PDB file of C-alpha atoms in Angstrom:
ATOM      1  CA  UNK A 177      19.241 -37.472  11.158  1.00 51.00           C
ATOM      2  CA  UNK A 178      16.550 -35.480   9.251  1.00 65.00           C
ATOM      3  CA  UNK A 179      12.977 -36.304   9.214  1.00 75.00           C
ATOM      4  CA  UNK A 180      11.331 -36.986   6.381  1.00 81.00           C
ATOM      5  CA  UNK A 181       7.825 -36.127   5.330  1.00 85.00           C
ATOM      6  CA  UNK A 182       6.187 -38.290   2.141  1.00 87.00           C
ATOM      7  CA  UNK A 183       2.642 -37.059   2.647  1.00 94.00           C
ATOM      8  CA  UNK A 184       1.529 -33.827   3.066  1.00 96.00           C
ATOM      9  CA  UNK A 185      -1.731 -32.542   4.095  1.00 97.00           C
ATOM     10  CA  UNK A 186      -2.721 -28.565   3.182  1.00 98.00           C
ATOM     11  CA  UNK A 187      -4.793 -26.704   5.838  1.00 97.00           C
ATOM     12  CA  UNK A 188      -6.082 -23.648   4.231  1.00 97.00           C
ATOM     13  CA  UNK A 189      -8.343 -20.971   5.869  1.00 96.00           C
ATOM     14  CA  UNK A 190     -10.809 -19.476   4.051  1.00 95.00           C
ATOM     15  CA  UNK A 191      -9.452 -16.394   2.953  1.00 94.00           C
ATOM     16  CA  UNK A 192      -8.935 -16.273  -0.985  1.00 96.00           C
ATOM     17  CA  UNK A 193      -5.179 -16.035  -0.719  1.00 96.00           C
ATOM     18  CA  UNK A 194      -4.787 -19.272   1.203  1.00 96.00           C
ATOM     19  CA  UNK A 195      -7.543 -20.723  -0.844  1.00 97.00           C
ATOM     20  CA  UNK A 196      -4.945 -19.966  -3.631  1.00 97.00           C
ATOM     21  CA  UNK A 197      -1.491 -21.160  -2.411  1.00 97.00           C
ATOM     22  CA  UNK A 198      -3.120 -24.286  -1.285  1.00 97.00           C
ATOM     23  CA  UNK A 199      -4.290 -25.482  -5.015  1.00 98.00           C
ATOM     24  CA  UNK A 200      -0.962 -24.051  -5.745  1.00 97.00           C
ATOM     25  CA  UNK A 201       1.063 -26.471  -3.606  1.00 98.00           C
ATOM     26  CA  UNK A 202      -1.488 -29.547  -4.167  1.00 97.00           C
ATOM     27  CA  UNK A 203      -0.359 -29.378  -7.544  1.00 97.00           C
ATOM     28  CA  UNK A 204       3.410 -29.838  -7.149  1.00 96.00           C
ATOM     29  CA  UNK A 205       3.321 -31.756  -3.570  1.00 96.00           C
ATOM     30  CA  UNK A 206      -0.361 -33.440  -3.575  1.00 96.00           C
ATOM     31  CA  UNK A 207      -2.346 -33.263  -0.601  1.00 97.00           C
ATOM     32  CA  UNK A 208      -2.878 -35.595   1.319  1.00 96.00           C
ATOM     33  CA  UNK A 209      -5.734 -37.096   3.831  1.00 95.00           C
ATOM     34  CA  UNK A 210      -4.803 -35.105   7.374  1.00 93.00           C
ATOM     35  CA  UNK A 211      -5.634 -38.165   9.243  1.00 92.00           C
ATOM     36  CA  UNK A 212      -2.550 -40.461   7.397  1.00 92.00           C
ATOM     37  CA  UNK A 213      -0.437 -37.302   6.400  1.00 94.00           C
ATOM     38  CA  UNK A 214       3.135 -37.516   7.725  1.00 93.00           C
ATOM     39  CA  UNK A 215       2.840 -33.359   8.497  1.00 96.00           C
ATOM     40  CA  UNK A 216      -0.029 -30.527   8.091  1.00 97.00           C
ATOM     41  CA  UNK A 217       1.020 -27.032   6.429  1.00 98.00           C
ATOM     42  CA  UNK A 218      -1.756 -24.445   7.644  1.00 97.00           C
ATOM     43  CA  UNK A 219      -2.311 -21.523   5.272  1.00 97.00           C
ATOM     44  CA  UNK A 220      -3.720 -18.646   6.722  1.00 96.00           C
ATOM     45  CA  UNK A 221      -2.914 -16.232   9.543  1.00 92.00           C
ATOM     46  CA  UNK A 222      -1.599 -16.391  13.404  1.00 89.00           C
ATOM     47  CA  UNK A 223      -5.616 -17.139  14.402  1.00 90.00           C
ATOM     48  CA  UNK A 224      -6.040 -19.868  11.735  1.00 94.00           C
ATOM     49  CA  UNK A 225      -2.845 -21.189  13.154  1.00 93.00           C
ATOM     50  CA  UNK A 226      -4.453 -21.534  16.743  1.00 93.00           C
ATOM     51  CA  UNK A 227      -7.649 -23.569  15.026  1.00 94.00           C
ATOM     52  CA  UNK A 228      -5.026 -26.094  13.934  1.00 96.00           C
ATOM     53  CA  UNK A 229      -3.105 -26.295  16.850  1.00 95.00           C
ATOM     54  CA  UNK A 230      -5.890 -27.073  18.908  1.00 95.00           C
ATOM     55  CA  UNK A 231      -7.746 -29.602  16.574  1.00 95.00           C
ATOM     56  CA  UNK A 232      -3.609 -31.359  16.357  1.00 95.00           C
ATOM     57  CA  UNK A 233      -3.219 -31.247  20.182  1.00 94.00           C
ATOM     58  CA  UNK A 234      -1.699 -35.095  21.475  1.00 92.00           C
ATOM     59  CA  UNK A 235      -2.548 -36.243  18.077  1.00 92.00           C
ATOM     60  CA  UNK A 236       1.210 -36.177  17.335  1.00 88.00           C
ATOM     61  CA  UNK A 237       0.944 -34.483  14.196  1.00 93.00           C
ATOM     62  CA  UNK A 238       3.445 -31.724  13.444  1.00 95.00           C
ATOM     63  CA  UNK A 239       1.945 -28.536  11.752  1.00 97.00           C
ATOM     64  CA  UNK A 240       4.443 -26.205   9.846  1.00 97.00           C
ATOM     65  CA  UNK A 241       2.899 -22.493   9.257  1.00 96.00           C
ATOM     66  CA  UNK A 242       2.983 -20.231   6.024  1.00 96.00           C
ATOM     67  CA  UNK A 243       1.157 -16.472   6.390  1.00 95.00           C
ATOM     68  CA  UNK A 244      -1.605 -16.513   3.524  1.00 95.00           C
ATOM     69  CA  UNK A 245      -2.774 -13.971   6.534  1.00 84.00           C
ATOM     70  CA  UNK A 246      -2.855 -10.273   8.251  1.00 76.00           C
ATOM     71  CA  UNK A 247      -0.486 -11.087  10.742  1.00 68.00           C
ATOM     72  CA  UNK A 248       1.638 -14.570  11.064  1.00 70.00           C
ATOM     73  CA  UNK A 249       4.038 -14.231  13.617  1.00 80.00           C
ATOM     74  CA  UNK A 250       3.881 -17.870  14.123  1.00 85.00           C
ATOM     75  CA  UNK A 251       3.801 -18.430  10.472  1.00 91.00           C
ATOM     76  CA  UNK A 252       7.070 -19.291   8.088  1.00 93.00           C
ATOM     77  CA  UNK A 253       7.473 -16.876   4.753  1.00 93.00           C
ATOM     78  CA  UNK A 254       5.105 -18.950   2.255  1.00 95.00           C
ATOM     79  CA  UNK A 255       6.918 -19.744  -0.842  1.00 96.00           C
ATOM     80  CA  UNK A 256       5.877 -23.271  -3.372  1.00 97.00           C
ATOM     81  CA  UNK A 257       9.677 -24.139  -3.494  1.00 96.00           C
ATOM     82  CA  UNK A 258      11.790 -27.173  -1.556  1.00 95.00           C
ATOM     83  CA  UNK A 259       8.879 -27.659   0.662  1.00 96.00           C
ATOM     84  CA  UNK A 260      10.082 -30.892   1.510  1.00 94.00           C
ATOM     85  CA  UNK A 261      13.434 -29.847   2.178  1.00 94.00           C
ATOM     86  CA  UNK A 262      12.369 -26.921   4.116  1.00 95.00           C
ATOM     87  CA  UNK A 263      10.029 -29.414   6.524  1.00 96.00           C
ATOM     88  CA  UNK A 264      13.219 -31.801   7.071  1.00 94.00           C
ATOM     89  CA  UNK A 265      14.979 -29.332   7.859  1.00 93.00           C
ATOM     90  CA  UNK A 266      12.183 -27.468  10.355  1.00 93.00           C
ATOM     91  CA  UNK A 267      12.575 -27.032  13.964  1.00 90.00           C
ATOM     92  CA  UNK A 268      10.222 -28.513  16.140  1.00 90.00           C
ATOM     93  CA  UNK A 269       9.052 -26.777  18.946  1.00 87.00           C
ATOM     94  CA  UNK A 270       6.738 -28.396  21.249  1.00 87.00           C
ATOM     95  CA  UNK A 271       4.784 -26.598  24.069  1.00 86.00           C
ATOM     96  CA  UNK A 272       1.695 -27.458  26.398  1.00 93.00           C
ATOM     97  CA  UNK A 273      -1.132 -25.007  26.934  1.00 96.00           C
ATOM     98  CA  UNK A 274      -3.096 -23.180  29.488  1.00 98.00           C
ATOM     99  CA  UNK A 275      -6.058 -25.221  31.374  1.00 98.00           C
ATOM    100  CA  UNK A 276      -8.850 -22.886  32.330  1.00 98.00           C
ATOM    101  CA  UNK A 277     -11.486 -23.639  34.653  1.00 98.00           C
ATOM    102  CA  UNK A 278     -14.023 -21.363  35.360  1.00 98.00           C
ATOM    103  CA  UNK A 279     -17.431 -20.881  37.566  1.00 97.00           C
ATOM    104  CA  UNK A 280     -19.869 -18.447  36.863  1.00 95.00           C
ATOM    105  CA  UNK A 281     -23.027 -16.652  38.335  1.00 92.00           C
ATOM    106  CA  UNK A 282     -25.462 -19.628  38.019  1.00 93.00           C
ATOM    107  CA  UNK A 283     -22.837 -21.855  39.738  1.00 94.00           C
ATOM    108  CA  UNK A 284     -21.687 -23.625  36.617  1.00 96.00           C
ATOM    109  CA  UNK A 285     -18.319 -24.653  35.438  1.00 97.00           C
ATOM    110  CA  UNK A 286     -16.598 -24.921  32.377  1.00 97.00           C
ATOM    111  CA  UNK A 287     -13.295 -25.702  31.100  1.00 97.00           C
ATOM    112  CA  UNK A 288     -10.858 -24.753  28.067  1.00 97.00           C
ATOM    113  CA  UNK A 289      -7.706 -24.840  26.489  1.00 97.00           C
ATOM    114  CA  UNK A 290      -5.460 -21.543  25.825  1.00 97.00           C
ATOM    115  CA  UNK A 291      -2.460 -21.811  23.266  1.00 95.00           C
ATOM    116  CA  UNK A 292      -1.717 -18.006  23.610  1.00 95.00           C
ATOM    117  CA  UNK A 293      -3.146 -16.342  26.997  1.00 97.00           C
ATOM    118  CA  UNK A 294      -6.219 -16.718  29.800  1.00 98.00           C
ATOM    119  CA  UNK A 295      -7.973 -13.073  29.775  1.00 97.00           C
ATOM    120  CA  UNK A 296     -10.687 -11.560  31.960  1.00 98.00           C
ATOM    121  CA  UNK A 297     -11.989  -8.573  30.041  1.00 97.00           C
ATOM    122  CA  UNK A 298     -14.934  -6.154  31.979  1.00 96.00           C
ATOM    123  CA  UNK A 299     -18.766  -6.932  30.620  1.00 94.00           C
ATOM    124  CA  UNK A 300     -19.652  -3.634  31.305  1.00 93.00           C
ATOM    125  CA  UNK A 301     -19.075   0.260  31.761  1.00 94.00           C
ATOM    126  CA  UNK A 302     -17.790  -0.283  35.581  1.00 94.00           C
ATOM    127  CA  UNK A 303     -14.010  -1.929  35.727  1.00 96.00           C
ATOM    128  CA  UNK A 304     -13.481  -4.917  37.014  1.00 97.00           C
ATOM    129  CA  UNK A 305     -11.848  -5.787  40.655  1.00 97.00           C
ATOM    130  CA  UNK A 306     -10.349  -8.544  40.990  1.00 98.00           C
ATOM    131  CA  UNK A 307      -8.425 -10.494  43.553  1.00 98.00           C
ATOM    132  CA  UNK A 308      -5.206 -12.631  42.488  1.00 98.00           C
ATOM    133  CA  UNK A 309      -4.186 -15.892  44.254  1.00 98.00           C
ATOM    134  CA  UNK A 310      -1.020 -17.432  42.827  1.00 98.00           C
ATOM    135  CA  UNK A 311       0.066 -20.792  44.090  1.00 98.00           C
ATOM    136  CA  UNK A 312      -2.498 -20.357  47.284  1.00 97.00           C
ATOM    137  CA  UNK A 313      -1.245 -16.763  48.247  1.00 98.00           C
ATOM    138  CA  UNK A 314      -3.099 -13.749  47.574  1.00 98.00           C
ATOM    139  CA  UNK A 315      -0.726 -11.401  46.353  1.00 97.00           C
ATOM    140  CA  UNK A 316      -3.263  -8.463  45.276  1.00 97.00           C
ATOM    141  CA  UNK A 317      -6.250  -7.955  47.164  1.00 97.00           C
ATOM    142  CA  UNK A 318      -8.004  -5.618  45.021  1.00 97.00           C
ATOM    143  CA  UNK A 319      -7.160  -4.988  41.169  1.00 97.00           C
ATOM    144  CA  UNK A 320      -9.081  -2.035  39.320  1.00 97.00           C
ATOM    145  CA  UNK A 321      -8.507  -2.538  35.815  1.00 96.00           C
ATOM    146  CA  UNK A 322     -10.859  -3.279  32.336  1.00 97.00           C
ATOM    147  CA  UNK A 323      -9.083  -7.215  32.882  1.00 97.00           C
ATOM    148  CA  UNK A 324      -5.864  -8.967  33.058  1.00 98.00           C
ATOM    149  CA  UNK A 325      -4.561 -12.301  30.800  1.00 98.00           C
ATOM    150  CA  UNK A 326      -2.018 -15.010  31.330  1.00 98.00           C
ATOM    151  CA  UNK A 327       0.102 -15.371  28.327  1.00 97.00           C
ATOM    152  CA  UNK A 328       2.636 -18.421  27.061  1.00 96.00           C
ATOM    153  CA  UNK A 329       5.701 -17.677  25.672  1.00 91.00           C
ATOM    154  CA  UNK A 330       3.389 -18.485  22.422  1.00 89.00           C
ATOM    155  CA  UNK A 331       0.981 -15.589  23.072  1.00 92.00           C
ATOM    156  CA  UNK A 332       3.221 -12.989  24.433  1.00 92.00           C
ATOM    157  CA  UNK A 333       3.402 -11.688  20.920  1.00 87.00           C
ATOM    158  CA  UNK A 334       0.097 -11.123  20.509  1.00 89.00           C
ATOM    159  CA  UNK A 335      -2.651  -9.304  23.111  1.00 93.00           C
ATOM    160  CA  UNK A 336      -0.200  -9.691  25.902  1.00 94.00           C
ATOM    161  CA  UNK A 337       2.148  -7.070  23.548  1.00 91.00           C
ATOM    162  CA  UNK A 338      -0.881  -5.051  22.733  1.00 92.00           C
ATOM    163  CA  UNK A 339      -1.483  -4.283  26.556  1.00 94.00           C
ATOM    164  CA  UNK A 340       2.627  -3.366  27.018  1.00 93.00           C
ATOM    165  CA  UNK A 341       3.537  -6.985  28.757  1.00 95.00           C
ATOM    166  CA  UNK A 342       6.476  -8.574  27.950  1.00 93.00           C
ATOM    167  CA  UNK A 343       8.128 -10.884  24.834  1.00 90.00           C
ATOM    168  CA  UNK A 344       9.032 -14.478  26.035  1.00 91.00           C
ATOM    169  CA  UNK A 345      11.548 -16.702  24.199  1.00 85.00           C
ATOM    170  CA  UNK A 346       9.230 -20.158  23.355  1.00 81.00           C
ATOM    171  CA  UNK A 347      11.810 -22.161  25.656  1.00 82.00           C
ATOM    172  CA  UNK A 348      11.616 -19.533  28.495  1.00 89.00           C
ATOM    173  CA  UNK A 349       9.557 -21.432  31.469  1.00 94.00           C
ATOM    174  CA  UNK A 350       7.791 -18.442  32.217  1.00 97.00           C
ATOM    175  CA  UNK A 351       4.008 -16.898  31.980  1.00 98.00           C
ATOM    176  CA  UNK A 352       3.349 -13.243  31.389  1.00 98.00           C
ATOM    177  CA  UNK A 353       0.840 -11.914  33.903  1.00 98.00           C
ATOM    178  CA  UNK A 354      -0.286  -8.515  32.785  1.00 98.00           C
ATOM    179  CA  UNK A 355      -2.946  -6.190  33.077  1.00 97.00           C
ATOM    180  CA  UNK A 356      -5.295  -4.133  30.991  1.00 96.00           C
ATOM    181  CA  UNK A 357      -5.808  -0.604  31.811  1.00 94.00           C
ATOM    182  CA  UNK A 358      -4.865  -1.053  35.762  1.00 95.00           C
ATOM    183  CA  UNK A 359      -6.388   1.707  37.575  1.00 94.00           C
ATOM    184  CA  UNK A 360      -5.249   0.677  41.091  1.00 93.00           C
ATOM    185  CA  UNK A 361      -2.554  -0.485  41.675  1.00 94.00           C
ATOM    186  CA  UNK A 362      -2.102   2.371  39.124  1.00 85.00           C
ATOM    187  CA  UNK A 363       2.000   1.408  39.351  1.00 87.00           C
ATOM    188  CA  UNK A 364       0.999  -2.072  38.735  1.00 92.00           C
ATOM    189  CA  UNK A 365       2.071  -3.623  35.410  1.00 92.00           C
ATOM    190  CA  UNK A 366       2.149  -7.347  35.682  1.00 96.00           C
ATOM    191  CA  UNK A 367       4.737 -10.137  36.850  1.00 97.00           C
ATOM    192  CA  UNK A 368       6.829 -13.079  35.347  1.00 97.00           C
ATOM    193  CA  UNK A 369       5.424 -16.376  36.906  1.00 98.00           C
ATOM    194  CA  UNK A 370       6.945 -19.857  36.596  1.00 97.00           C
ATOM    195  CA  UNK A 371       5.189 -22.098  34.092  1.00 96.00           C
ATOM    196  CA  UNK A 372       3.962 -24.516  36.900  1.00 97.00           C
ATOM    197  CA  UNK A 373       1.889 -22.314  39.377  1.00 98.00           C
ATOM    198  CA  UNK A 374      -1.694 -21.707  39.666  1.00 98.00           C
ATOM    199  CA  UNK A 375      -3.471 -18.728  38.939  1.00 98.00           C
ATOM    200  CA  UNK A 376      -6.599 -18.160  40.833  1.00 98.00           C
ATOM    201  CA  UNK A 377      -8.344 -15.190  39.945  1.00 98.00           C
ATOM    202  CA  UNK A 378     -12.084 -14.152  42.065  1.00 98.00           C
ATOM    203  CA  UNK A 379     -14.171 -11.881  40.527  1.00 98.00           C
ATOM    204  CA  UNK A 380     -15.268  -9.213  43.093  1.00 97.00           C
ATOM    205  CA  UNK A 381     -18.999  -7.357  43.163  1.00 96.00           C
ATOM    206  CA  UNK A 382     -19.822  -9.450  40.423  1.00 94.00           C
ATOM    207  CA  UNK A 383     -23.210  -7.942  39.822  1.00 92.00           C
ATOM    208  CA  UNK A 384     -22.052  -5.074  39.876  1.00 95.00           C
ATOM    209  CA  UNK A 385     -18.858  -5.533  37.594  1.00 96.00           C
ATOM    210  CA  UNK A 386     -19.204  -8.626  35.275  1.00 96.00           C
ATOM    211  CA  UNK A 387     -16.268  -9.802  34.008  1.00 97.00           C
ATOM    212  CA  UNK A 388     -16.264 -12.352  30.974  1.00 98.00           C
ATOM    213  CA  UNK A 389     -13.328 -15.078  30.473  1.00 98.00           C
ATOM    214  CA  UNK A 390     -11.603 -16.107  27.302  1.00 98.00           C
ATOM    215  CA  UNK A 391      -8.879 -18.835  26.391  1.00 97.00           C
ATOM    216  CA  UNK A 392      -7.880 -18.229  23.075  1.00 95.00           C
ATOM    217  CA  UNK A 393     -11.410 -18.492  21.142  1.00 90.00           C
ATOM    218  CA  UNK A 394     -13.848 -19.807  23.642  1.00 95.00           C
ATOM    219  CA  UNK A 395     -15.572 -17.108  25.943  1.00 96.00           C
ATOM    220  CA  UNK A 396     -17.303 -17.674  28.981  1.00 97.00           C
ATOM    221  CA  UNK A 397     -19.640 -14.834  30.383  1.00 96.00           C
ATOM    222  CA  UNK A 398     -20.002 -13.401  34.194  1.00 96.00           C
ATOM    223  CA  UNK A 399     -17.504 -15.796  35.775  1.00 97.00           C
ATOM    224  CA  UNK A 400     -17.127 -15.516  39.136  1.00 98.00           C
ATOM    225  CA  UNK A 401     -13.944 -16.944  39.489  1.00 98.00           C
ATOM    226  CA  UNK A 402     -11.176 -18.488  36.749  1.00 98.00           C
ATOM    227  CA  UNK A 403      -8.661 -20.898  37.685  1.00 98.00           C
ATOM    228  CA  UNK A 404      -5.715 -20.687  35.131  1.00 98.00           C
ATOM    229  CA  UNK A 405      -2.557 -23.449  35.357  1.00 98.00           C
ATOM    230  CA  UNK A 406      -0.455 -25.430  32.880  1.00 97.00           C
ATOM    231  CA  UNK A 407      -2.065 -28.026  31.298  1.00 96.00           C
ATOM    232  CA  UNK A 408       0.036 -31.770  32.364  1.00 93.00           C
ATOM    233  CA  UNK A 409      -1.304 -33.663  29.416  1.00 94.00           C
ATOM    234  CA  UNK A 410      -2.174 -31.626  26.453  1.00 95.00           C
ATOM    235  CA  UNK A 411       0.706 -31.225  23.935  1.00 93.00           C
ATOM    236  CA  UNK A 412       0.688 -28.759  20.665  1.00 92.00           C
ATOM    237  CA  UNK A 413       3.608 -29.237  18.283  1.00 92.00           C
ATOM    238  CA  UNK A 414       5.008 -26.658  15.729  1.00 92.00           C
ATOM    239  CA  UNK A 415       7.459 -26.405  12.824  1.00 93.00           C
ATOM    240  CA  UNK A 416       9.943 -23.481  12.360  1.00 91.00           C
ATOM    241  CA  UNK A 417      12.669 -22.674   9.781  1.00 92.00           C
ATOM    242  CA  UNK A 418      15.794 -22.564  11.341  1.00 88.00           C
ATOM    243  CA  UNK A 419      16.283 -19.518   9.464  1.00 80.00           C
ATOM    244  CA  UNK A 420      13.260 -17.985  11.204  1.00 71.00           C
ATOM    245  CA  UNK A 421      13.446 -19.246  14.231  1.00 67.00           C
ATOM    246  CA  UNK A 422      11.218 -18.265  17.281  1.00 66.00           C
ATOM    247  CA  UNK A 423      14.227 -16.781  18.678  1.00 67.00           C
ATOM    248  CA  UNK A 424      14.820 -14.588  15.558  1.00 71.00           C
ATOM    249  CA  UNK A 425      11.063 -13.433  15.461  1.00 70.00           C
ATOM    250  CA  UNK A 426      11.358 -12.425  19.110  1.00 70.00           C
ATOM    251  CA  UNK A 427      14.259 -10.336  18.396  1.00 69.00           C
ATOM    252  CA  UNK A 428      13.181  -8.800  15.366  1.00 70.00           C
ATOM    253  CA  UNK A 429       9.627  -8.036  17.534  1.00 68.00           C
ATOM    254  CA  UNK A 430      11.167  -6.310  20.038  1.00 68.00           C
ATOM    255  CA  UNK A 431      13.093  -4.112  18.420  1.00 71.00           C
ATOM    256  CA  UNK A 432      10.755  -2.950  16.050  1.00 67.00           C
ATOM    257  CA  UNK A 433       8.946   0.116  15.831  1.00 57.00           C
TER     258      UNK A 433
END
């Protein structure tokens, strides 16, 4: 049985083309009040995308993408025709995000939300060292690298890719652990982890080697150590063409140029 979708609620970022399609599509659809609407379309790119996701999370509203943006991997092809036929027929895809939890030099803690990945990036000329606790077991003592992240099957598209870590399917129950730049272990490049362990990652010489910690767009400076782990009650729900799919996108990804 097919959904259907009466109201409609354009998200727009502020970029002049998505500023555009959505007094484009409020003319033929309306737009709707995002509170009441049956489904939100975001306009923009893959980071405006992430700003909606987040403000949707266990609201149990369904956002369907189209790229007004750079890049828009998780974005559908935008087009102003059979929206509604195109949103019953979407494929929902829903997905829980990373919980970070950091501490940092002055001994306070803070906590966050990732969508796409957990990253530890150095603060300063010196790499960082690290040491990486997964599930209670240390399995690297000492990592020398500029930083490491913890991507979803969501994110492994996007920085994860960038630093040579692999492509997940969206249904694959796995987190990309890769590093940046590893300088010892210089063999070193990352591991598949189940979706339900814990990450615990200490910051070593911290004076020495700040490290800063980011999940998705907030960015906590000289942490001292991160703990990283599936969130169990935060939910983020997305729409996909089935002639799109994630599947397709992840094909098409990886073997492209």
């Amino acid at each position: 049985m097919l959904r259907t979708f009466e109201t409609i609620a354009f998200a727009p970022s502020q970029a002049e083309e998505a500023q555009k399609a959505a007094a484009e599509l409020t003319a033929i659809y309306g737009n709707a009040d995002p509170d009441a609407a049956d489904v939100i379309v975001a306009l923009g790119g893959d980071g405006f995308m992430l700003q909606t996701l987040h403000k949707t999370m266990n609201t149990g509203k369904l956002v369907y993408g189209m790229n007004r943006g750079s890049v828009g991997f998780l974005m559908n092809r935008y087009s102003t025709e059979n929206l509604r036929e195109r949103l019953e027929n979407a494929v929902e895809n829903a997905f829980r995000p990373l919980e970070m939890q950091t501490r940092d030099s002055e001994g306070q803690t803070f906590s966050a939300l990732a969508i796409n990945e957990v990253y530890l990036f150095r603060q300063s000329y010196q790499a960082a060292k690290l040491k990486i606790t997964v599930d209670g077991r240390v399995r690297l003592e000492e990592l020398i690298c500029d930083g490491i992240l913890l991507s979803t099957p969501a994110g492994s598209t996007a920085y994860n890719l960038s630093a040579h870590g692999p492509i997940l399917p969206l249904e694959a129950p796995l987190l990309a652990l890769t590093p940046v730049s590893p300088f010892r272990p210089r063999r070193w490049r990352g591991a598949l982890l189940p979706n339900k362990v814990t990450v615990e990652i200490e910051i070593l010489e911290t004076d020495k080697r700040p490290v800063n910690a980011v999940a998705d767009h907030v960015e906590v400076k000289s942490v001292v150590s991160v703990r990283i782990a599936e969130s169990e009650e935060m939910t983020a729900r997305i729409l996909s063409d089935p002639d799109y799919s994630w599947s397709d996108r992840i094909l098409a990804e990886q073997f492209s140029n």
